[in-house]
mmCIF file of C-alpha atoms in Angstrom:
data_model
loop_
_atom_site.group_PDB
_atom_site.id
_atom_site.type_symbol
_atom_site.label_atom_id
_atom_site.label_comp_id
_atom_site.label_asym_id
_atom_site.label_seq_id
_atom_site.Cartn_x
_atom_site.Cartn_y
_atom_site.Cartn_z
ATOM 1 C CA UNK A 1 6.036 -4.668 5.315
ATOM 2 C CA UNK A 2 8.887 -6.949 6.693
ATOM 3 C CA UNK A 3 11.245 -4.419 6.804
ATOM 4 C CA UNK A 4 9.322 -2.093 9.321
ATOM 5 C CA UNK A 5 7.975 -2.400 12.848
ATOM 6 C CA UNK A 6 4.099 -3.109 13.687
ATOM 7 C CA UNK A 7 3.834 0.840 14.637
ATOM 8 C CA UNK A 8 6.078 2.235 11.633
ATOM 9 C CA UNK A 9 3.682 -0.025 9.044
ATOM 10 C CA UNK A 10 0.565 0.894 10.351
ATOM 11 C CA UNK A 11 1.659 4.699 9.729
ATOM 12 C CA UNK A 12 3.056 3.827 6.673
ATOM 13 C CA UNK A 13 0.260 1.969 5.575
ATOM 14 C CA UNK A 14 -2.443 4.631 6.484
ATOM 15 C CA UNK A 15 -0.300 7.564 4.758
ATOM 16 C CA UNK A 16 -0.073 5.308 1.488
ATOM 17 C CA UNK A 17 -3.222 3.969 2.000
ATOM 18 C CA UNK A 18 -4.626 7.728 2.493
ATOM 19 C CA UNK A 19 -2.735 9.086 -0.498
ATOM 20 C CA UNK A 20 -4.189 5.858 -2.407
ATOM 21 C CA UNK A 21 -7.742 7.043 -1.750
ATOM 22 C CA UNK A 22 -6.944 11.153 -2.540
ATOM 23 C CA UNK A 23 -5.078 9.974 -5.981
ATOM 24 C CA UNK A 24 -7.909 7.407 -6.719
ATOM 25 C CA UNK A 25 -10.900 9.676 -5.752
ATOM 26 C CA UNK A 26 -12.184 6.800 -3.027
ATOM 27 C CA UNK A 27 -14.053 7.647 -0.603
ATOM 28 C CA UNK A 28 -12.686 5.575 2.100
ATOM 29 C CA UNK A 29 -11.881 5.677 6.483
ATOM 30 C CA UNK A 30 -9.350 5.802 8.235
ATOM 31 C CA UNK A 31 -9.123 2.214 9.121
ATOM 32 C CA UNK A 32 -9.468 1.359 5.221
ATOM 33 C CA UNK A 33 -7.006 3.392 4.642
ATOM 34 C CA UNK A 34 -4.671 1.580 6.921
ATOM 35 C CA UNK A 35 -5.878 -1.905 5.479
ATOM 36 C CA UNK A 36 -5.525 -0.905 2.044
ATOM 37 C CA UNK A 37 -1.827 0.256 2.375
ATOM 38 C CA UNK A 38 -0.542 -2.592 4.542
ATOM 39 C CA UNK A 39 -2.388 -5.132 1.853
ATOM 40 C CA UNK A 40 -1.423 -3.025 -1.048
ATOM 41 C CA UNK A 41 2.308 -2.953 0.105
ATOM 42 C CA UNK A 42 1.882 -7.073 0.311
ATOM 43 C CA UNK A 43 0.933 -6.829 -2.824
ATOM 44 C CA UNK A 44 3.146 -4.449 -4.784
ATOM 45 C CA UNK A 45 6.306 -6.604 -3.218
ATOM 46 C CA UNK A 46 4.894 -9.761 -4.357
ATOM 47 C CA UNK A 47 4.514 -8.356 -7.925
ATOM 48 C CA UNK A 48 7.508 -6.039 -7.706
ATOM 49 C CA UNK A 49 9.567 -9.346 -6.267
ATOM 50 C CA UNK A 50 8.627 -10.960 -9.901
ATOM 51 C CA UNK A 51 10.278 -8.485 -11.788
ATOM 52 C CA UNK A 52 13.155 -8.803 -9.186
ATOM 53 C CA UNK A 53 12.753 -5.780 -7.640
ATOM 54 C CA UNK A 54 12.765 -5.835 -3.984
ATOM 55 C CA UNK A 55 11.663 -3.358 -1.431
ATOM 56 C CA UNK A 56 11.039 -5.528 1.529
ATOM 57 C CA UNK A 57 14.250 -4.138 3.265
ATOM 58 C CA UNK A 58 13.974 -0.970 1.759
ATOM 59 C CA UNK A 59 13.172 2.420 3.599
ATOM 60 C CA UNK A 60 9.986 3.643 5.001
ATOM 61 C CA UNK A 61 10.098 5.587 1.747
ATOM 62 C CA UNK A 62 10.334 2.812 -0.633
ATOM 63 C CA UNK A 63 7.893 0.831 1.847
ATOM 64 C CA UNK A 64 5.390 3.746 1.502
ATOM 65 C CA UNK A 65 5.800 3.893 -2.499
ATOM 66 C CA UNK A 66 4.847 -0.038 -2.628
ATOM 67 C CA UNK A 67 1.937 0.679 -0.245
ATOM 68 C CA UNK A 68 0.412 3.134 -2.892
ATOM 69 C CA UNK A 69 0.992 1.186 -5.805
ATOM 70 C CA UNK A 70 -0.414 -1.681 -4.128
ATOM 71 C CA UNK A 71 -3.520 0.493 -2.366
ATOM 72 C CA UNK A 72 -4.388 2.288 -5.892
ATOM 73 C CA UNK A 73 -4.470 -1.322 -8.012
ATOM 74 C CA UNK A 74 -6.532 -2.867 -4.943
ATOM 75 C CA UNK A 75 -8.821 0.358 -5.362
ATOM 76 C CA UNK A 76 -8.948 -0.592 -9.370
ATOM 77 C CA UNK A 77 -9.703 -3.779 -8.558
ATOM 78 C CA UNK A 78 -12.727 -3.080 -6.375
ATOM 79 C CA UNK A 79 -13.927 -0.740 -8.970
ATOM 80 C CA UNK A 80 -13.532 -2.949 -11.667
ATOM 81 C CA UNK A 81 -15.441 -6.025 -9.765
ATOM 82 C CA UNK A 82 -18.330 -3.542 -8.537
#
């Protein structure tokens, strides 16, 4: 989350991260919740950036959108490994 603050990307993070875990049925803390929407933002811009879209300067919004799409596919993933 380049584009935000330390403060603004925890919050982010742990609403995305939070809506992540609601949407996906995951049974998961607060402080996973945080994790998994800072991560999954990291990695919804790194496979976003591939298809040349780019929301690393984008809004807390469009920060928050690439924090759930990355939190739900790092949910899928865990499921899919366990």
């Amino acid at each position: 989350m380049q584009g935000l603050g330390w403060l603004a990307a925890i919050i982010v993070g742990g609403l995305a991260g939070w809506i992540a875990s609601n949407i996906m049925k995951a049974d998961t803390g607060l402080f996973l919740n945080i994790v998994l929407g800072i991560l999954g933002a990291v990695i919804a811009n790194a496979l976003l950036g591939v298809f040349g879209v780019n929301f690393t300067t984008g809004s807390w919004l469009a920060q928050g959108f690439a924090g759930l799409i990355g939190a739900c596919i790092l949910i899928w993933l865990k499921r899919a490994i366990s």
